[in-house]
XYZ file of C-alpha atoms in Angstrom:
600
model
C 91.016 -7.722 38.314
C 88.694 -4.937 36.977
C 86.906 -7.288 34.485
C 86.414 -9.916 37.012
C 84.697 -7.604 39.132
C 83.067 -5.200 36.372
C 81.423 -8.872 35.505
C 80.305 -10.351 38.802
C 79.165 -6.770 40.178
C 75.752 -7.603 40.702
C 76.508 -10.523 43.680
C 78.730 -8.316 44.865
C 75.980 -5.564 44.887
C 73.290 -7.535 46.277
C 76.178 -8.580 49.195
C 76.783 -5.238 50.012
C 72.918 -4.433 50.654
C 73.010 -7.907 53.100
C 75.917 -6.165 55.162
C 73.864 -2.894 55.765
C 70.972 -4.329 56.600
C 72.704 -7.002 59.350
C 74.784 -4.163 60.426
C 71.673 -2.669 61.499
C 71.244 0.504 59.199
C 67.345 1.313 58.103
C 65.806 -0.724 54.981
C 65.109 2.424 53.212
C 68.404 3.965 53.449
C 70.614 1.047 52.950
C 68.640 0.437 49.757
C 69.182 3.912 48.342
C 72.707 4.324 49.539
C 74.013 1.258 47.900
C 72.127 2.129 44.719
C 73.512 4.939 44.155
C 76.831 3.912 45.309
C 77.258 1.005 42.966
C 75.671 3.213 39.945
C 79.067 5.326 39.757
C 81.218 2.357 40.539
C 79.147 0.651 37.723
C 79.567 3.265 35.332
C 83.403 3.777 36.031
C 83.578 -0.125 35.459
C 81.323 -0.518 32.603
C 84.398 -0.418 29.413
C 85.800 -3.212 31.663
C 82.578 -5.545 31.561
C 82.082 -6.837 27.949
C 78.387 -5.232 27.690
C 77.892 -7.116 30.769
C 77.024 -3.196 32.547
C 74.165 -1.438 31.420
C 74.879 2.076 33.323
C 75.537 5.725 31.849
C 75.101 8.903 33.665
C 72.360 10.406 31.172
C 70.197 7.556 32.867
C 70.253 8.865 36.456
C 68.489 11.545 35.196
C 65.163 8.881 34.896
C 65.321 8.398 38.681
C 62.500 11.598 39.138
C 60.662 9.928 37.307
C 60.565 6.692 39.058
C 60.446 8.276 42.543
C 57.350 10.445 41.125
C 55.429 6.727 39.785
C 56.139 5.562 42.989
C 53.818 8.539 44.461
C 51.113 8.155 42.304
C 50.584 4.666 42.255
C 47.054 4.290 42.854
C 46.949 0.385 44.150
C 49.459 1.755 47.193
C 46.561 4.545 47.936
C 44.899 1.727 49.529
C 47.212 1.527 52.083
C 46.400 4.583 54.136
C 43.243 4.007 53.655
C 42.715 0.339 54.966
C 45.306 1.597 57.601
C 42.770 4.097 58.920
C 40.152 1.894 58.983
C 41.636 -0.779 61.276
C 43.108 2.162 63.476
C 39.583 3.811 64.126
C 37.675 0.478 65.274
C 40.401 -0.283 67.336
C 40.556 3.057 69.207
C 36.759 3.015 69.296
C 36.153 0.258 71.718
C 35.005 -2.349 68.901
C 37.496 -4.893 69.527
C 36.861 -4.896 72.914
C 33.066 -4.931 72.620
C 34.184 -8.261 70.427
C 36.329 -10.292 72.414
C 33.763 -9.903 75.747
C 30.788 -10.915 73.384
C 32.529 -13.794 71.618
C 34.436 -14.601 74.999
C 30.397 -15.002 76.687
C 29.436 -16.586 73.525
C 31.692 -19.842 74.157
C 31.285 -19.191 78.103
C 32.224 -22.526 79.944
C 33.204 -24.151 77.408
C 36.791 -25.693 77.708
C 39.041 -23.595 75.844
C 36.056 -21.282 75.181
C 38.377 -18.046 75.496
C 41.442 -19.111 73.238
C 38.167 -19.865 70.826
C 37.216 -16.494 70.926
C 40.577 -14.988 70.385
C 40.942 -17.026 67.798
C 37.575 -15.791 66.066
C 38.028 -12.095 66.756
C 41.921 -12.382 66.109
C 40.329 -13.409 62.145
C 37.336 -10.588 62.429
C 40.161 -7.642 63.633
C 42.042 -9.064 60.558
C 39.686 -8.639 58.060
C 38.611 -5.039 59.167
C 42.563 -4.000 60.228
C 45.010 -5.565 58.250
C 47.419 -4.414 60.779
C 49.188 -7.037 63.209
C 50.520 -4.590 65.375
C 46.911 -2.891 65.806
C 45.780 -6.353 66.453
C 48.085 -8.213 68.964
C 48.180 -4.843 71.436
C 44.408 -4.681 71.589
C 44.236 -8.200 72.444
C 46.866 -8.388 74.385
C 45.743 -5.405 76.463
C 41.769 -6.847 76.441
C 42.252 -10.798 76.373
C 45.539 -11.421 78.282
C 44.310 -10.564 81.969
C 41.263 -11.922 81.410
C 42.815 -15.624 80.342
C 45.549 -15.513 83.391
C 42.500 -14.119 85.561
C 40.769 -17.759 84.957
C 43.944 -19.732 84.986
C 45.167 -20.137 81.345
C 48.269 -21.013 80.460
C 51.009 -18.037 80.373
C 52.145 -19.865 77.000
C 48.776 -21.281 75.453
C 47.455 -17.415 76.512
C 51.117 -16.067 74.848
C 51.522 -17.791 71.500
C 47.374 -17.786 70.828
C 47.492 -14.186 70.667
C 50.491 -13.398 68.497
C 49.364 -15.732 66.360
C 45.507 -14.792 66.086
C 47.059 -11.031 65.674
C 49.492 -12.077 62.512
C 46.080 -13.225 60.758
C 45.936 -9.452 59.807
C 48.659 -10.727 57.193
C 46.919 -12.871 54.954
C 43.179 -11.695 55.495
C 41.653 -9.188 53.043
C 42.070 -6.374 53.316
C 45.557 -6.907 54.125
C 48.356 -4.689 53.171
C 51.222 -7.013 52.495
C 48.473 -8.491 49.569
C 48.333 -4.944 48.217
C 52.178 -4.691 48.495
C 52.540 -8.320 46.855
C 49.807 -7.459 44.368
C 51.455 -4.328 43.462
C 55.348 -5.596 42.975
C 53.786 -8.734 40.856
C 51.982 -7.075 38.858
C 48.755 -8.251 39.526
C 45.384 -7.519 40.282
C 44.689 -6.683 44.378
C 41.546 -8.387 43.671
C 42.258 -11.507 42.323
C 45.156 -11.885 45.322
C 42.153 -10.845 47.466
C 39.620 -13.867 46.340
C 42.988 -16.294 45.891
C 44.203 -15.871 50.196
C 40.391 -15.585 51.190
C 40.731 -20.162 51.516
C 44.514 -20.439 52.489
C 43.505 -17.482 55.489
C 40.417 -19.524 56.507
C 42.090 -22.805 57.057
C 44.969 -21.080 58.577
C 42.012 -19.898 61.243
C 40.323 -23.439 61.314
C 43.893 -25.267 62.111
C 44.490 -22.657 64.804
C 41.215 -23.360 66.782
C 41.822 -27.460 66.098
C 45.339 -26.492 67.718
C 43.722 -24.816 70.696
C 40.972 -27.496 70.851
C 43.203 -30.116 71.306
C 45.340 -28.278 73.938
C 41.973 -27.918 75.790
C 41.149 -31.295 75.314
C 44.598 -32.942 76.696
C 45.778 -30.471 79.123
C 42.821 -29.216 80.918
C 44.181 -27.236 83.383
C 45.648 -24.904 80.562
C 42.535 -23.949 78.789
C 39.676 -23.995 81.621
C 36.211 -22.799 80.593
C 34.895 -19.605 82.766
C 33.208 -19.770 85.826
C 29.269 -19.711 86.612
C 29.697 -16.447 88.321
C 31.811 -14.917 85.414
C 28.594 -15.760 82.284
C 26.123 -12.833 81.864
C 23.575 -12.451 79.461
C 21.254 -15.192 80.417
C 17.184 -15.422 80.235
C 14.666 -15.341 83.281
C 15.080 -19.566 83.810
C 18.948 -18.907 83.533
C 19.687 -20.488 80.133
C 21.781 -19.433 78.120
C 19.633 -19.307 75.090
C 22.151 -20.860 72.560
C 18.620 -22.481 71.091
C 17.853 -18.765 70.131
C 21.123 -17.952 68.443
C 21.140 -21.169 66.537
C 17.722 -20.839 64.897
C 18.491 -17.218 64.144
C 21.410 -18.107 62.427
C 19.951 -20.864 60.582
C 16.609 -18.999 59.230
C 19.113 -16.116 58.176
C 21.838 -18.308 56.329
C 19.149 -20.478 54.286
C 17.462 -17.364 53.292
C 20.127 -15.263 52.183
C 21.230 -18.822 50.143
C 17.924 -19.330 48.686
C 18.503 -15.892 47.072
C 21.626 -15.733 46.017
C 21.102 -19.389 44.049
C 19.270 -17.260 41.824
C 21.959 -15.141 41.015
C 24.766 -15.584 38.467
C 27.445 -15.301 41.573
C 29.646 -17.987 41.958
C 33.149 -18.437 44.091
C 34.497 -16.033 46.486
C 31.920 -13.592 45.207
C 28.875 -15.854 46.697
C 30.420 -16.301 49.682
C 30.861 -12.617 50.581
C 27.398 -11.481 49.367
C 25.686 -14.563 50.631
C 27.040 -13.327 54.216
C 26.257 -9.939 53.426
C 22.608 -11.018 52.659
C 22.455 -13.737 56.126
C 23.769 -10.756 58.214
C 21.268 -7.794 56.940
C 18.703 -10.123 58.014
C 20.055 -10.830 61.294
C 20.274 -7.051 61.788
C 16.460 -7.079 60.703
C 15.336 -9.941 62.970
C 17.044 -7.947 66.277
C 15.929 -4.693 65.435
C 11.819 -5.876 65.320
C 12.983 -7.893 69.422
C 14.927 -4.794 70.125
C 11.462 -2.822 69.161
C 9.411 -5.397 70.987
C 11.378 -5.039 73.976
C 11.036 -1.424 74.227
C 7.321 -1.544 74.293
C 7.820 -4.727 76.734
C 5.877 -6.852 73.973
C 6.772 -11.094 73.518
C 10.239 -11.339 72.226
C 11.584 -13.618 70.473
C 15.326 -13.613 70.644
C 17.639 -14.436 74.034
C 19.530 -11.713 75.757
C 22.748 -13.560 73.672
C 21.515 -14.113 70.244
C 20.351 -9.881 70.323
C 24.272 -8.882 71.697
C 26.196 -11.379 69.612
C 23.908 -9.422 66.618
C 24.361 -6.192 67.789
C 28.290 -6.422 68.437
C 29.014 -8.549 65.947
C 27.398 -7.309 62.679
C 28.694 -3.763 62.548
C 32.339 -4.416 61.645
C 31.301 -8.018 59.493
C 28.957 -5.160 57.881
C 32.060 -3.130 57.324
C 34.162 -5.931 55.771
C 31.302 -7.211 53.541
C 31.033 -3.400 52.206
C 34.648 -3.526 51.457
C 35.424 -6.797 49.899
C 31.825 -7.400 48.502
C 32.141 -4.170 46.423
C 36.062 -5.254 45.611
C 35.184 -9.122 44.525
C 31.791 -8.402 42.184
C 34.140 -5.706 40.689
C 31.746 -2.413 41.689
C 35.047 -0.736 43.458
C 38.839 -0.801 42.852
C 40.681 -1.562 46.215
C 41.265 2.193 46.434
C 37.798 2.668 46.558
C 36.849 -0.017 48.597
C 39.763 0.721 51.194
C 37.932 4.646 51.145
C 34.570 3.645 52.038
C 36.109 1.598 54.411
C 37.864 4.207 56.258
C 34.428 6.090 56.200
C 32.245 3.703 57.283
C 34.467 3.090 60.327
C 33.949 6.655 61.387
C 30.286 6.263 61.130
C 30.508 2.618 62.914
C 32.466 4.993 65.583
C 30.545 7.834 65.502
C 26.816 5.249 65.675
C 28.463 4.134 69.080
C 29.613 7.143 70.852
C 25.673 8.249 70.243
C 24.043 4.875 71.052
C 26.026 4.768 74.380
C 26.479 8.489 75.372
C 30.155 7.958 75.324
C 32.380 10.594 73.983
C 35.423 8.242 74.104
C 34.111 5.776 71.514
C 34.735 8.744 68.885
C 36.454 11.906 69.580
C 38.763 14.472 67.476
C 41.575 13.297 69.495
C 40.958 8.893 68.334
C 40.797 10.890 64.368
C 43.939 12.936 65.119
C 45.888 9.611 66.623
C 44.446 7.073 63.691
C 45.705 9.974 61.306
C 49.265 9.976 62.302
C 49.542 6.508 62.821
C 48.478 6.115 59.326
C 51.052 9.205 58.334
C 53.335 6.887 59.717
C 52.976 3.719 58.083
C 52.564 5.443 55.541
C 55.610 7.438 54.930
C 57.637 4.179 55.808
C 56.374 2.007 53.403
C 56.666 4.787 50.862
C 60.194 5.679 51.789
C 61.603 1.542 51.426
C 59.594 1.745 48.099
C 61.701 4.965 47.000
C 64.936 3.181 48.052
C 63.973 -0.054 46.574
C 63.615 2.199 43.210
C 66.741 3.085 43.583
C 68.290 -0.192 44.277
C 66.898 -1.911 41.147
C 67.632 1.098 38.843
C 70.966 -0.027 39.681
C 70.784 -3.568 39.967
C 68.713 -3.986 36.125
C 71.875 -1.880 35.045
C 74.429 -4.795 35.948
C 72.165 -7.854 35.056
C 71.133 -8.041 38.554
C 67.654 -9.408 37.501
C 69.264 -11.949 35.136
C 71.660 -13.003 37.404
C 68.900 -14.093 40.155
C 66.711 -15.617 37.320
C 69.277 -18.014 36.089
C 70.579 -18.921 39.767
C 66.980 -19.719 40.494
C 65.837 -21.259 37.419
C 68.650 -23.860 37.260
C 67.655 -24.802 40.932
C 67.263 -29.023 40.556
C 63.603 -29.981 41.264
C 62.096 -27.607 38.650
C 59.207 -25.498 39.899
C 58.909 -27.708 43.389
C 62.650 -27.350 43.459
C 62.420 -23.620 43.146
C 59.203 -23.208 45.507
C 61.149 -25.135 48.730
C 64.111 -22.947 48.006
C 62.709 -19.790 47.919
C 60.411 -20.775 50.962
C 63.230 -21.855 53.280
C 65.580 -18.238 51.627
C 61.966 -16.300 52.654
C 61.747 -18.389 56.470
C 65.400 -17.463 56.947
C 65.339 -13.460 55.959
C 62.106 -13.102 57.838
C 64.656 -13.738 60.911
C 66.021 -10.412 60.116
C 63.573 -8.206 57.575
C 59.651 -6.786 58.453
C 57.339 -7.926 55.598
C 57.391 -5.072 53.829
C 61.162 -4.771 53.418
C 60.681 -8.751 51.812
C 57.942 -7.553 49.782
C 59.861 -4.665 48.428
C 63.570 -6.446 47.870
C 62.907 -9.872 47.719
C 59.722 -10.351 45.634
C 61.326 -8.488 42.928
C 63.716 -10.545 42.101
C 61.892 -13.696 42.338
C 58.881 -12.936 40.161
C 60.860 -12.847 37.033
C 62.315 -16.429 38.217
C 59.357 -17.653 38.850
C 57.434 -16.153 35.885
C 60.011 -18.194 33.769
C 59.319 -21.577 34.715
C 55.203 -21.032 34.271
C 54.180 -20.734 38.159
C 51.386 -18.552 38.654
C 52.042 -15.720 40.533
C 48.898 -15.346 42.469
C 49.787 -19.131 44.254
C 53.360 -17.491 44.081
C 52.188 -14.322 46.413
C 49.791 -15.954 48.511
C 52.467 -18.700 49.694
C 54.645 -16.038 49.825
C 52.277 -13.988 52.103
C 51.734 -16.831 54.302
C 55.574 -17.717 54.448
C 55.938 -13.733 55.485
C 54.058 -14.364 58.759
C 56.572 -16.348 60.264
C 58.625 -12.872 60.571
C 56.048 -11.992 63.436
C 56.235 -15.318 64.842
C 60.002 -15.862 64.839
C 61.769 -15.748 68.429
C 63.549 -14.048 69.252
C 63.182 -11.782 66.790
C 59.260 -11.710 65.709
C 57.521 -8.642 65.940
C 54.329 -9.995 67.180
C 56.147 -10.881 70.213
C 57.742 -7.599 70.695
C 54.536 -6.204 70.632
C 53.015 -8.475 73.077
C 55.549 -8.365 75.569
C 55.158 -4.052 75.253
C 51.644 -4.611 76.972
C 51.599 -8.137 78.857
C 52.376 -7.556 82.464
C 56.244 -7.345 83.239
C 55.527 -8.030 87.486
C 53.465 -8.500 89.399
C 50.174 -7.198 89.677
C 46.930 -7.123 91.715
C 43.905 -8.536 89.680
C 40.566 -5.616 89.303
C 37.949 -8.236 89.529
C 39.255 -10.843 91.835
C 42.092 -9.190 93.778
C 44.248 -11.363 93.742
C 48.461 -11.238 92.812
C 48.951 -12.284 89.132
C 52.485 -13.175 88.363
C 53.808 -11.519 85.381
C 54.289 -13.139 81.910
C 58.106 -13.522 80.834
C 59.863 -13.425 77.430
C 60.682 -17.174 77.756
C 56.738 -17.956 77.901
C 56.042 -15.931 75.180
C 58.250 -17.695 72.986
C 57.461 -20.710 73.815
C 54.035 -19.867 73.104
C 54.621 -19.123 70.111
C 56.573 -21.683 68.427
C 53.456 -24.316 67.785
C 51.894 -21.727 65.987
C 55.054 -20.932 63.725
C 54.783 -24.887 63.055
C 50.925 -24.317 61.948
C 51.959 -21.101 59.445
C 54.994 -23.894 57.919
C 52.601 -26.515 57.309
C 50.130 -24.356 55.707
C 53.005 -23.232 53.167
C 53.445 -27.201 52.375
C 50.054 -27.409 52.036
C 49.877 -24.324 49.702
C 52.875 -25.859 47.646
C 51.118 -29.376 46.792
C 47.388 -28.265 46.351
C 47.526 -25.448 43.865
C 43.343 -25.661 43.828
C 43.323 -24.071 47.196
C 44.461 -20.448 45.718
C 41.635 -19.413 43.586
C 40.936 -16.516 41.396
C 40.369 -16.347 37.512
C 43.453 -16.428 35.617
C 44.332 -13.812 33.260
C 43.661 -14.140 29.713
C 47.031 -13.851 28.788
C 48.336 -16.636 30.956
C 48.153 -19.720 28.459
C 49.234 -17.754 25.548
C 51.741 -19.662 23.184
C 55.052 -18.298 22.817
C 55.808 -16.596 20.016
C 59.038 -17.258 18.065
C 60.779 -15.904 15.328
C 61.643 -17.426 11.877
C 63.955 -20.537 12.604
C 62.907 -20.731 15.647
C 65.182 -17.558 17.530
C 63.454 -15.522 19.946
C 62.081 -12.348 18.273
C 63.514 -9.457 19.520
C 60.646 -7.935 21.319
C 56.791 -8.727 22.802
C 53.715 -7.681 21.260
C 50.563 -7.147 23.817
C 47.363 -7.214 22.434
C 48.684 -6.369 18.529
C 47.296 -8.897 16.044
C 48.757 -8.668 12.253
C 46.487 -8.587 9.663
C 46.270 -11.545 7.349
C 48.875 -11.273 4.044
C 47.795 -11.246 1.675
C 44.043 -10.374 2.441
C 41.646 -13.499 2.403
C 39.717 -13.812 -0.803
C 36.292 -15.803 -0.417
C 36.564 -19.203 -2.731
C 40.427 -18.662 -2.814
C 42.655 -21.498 -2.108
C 44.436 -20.178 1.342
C 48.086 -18.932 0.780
C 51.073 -21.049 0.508
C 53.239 -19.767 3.335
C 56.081 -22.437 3.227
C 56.723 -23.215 -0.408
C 58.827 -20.648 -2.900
C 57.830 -17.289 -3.079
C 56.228 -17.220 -0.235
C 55.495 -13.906 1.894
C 57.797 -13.261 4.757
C 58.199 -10.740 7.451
C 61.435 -9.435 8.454
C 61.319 -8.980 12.222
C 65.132 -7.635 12.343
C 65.455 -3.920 13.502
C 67.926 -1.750 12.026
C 70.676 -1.305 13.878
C 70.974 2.185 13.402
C 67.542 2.638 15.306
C 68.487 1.412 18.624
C 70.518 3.741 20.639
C 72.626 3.078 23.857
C 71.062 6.071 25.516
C 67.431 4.609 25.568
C 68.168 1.241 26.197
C 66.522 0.892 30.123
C 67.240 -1.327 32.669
């Protein structure tokens, strides 16, 4: 009985972490506690398991050591920092400024509101990367407003949660930096490779709402006459204004960058960067002109959608623009991030006069929300150490590999299966608890049978979403239904009763959009070309393989072998097959190797 169980101890290992977590105990503990549970039941069993167990007790003392890399990792400093960046513009006022711009922006048109928290919902992402900072400030700003003009409780419902998750798979997002981080590759490159599969996510979302506004009217209505502001002195709306602004400033800032030797994701960003310094330009000489009550030049829209809209696109183009041409590491960009939101902030509070915009007390509430966050992802990370310390002792990782790799279907085989294994856990695990157990153990797997890991982590980042969509168990919709109205209230601007928004409705709501996040993981899975980032160099390397074709016994990274014998110019080139020939024993003494430094 002992050997049978000394042998299949990492199943039963991996089982025991499933019971803890559906029993209910925390991620972080449940990791740590089985870890080290299973190490001294390992060791005890380890005569028993025919070199099947890797543990000794001189190896727990390594565990410092782990626990210490895990604090000074410098790609998880980005965290806090991108953390603290979403927090302050949302606790400024800047999301709000947003969705009542963009919201005016669309005005009557049908649908016009989902529209703009569509938009925003992608803008919030890209300067968050927080869901939970996303769906409660639009659910606390957009939500009356939508059942004030007669949305849909369920079209209102499901196109916020959903707009909010796009803080998962937008740059700067922290589940990339996670995923980036437990691959083993660059932030960057899984940056520029979700940058496409995060855009069409947006575009199918607004085709989703525009076709809800286009068959069911009465869900989606556009606003009201009375409810549009910002219009000129022969009441238009001045969209002519807007559109020739945006036009001069997009073919200019193209012109220049065609000169340049950007290409890819790095054009894109910089070309924006370029299109929206000039809009900034353009509105400050009208802003000027109207001052000194001179001819202007822009509508009353075209200057607000500038002046709302540029400072946090300004903010994300700093960011990523720095991060994609390679001038900052994510660290760095996630740092001048967090400081340029303070100065976004603190700009405000002295344009308007309005202490609230910035204050000590937004800094001190964006700090410990951050501490937060922080501290938990730190503390799964730390248990997840633990866990795999254990689990590389018993073959863990080998079992997984094999059981993956012999999936039929080769690498589309392996892809569906891990996609449905990822749909199902997200029932019960946050992102961050997948990205820190699951991911793991699949990289290795799908390392093996050549996938690239980028696609891998951006499918897999996009597959992750669904745990915030899931009834009845997404967080999304927890957080919505901790701000949308439980009864019923009395409308500020119309006075009328509102009926409240139920659980049932949000669900519903958001089910079509859990559809949308599945069919952008097929899509993912058949068109490779829509990840893109430069591969590394090392990616198409041939294997290597020992004399008679066995597996030599270890890898060499970036360690050529001189030429033997040494190249003599006019000499014939050495016979390496016949008699005599050189050879190189690749063997290592046995004596050399020691059980005590062999590492899981």
């Amino acid at each position: 009985m002992l050997p049978f169980i000394a042998e299949n101890l990492a199943p039963i290992m991996f089982a025991a972490l499933v019971l803890f977590l559906l029993l209910g105990y925390p991620a972080a503990f449940s990791l740590a506690a089985v870890g080290l549970v299973f190490f001294v039941i390992g060791v005890e069993l380890a005569p028993y398991s025919g070199g099947a167990i890797n543990l000794s007790w001189p190896l727990l003392g390594t565990m410092p050591e782990r626990i210490y890399g895990v604090m000074t990792n410098d790609t998880l400093l980005a965290i806090p920092f991108f953390a603290y960046m979403g927090l302050i513009l949302e606790r400024s006022g800047m999301a709000e400024d947003l969705l009542e711009t963009v919201g005016q922006l669309f005005g009557s048109v049908r649908g016009g509101l989902a529209f703009a928290v569509i938009f925003v919902g992608a803008l919030l992402a890209a300067t968050t990367g927080v869901v939970a900072a996303s769906v409660i400030s639009m659910g606390l700003i957009s939500l009356p407003i939508m059942m004030r003009y007669g949305y849909d409780r369920r079209f209102s419902a499901g196109t916020i949660a959903a707009s909010g998750t796009l803080a998962q798979i937008f740059p700067p997002s922290l589940v990339l930096i996670v995923l980036a981080d437990q691959l083993g590759r660059s932030v960057g490159d899984m940056y520029t490779g979700a940058l496409i599969p995060a855009l069409i996510l947006t575009g199918l979302y607004a085709v989703f709402a525009f076709a809800i506004a286009f068959i069911w009217k009465t869900a989606a209505p556009g606003l009201p006459p009375e409810a549009i502001r910002y219009r000129q002195p022969d009441g238009s709306r001045g969209y002519l204004s807007l559109v020739v602004l945006t036009s001069i400033c997009s073919v200019s800032a193209l012109l220049i960058m065609l000169q340049s030797h950007y290409r890819g994701a790095d054009f894109v960003v910089l070309t924006m960067t370029l299109g929206v310094c000039f809009a900034v330009v353009i509105a400050g000489i009208n802003w000027l002109l109207r001052l000194v009550r001179g001819p202007q030049f822009l509508s009353p829209l075209a200057e607000q959608v500038v002046f709302v809209m540029v400072p946090p696109l300004l903010l994300i183009f700093l960011v990523l623009g720095t991060i994609f041409i390679g001038v900052a590491t994510p660290t760095e960009g996630g740092a001048m991030g967090a400081v340029g939101a303070m100065l976004l902030a603190l700009g405000k509070r002295y344009s308007e006069g309005n202490r609230a915009r910035f204050n000590f007390e937004i800094m001190r509430s964006a700090a410990q929300s951050t501490t937060k966050l922080s501290a938990f992802v730190m503390f799964i990370l730390i248990g997840a150490r633990i866990f795999s310390l254990t689990f590389y002792g018993v073959n863990g990782h080998l079992w997984v590999e094999h059981l993956l790799t012999s999936l039929p279907g080769g690498e589309v085989g392996f892809l569906i299966f891990v996609n449905i294994l990822v749909f199902f856990l997200a029932f019960f695990l946050d992102f961050f608890e997948l990205a820190f157990i699951i991911v793991p153990l699949l990289a290795p797997a799908a390392e093996a049978l050549g996938i690239d890991l980028i696609w891998f982590g951006v499918i897999l980042a996009v597959n992750m979403q669904t745990s915030f969509m899931h009834p009845p168990f997404g967080f999304a919709l927890f957080y919505l239904r901790s701000v949308a109205p439980r009864a019923p209230y009395v409308d500020k601007v119309t006075g009328q009763t509102m009926p409240p928004v139920t659980t049932a409705q949000i669900y519903w709501g958001a089910l079509p959009y859990l559809c949308i996040q599945l069919f952008v993981v097929a899509l993912l899975i058949a068109f490779l070309g829509l990840v893109r980032h430069d591969p590394p160099p090392t990616a198409h390397r041939p294997a290597v393989t020992a004399p008679g074709g066995a597996a030599p016994a270890f890898k060499s990274e970036g360690f050529h072998l001189p030429p033997y014998p040494p190249a003599i110019p006019g000499a014939p080139p050495p016979d390496t097959t016949g008699p005599g020939a050189p050879t190189l024993d690749m063997s290592v003494p046995p004596d050399l190797v020691k059980p005590s430094e062999v590492k899981p």
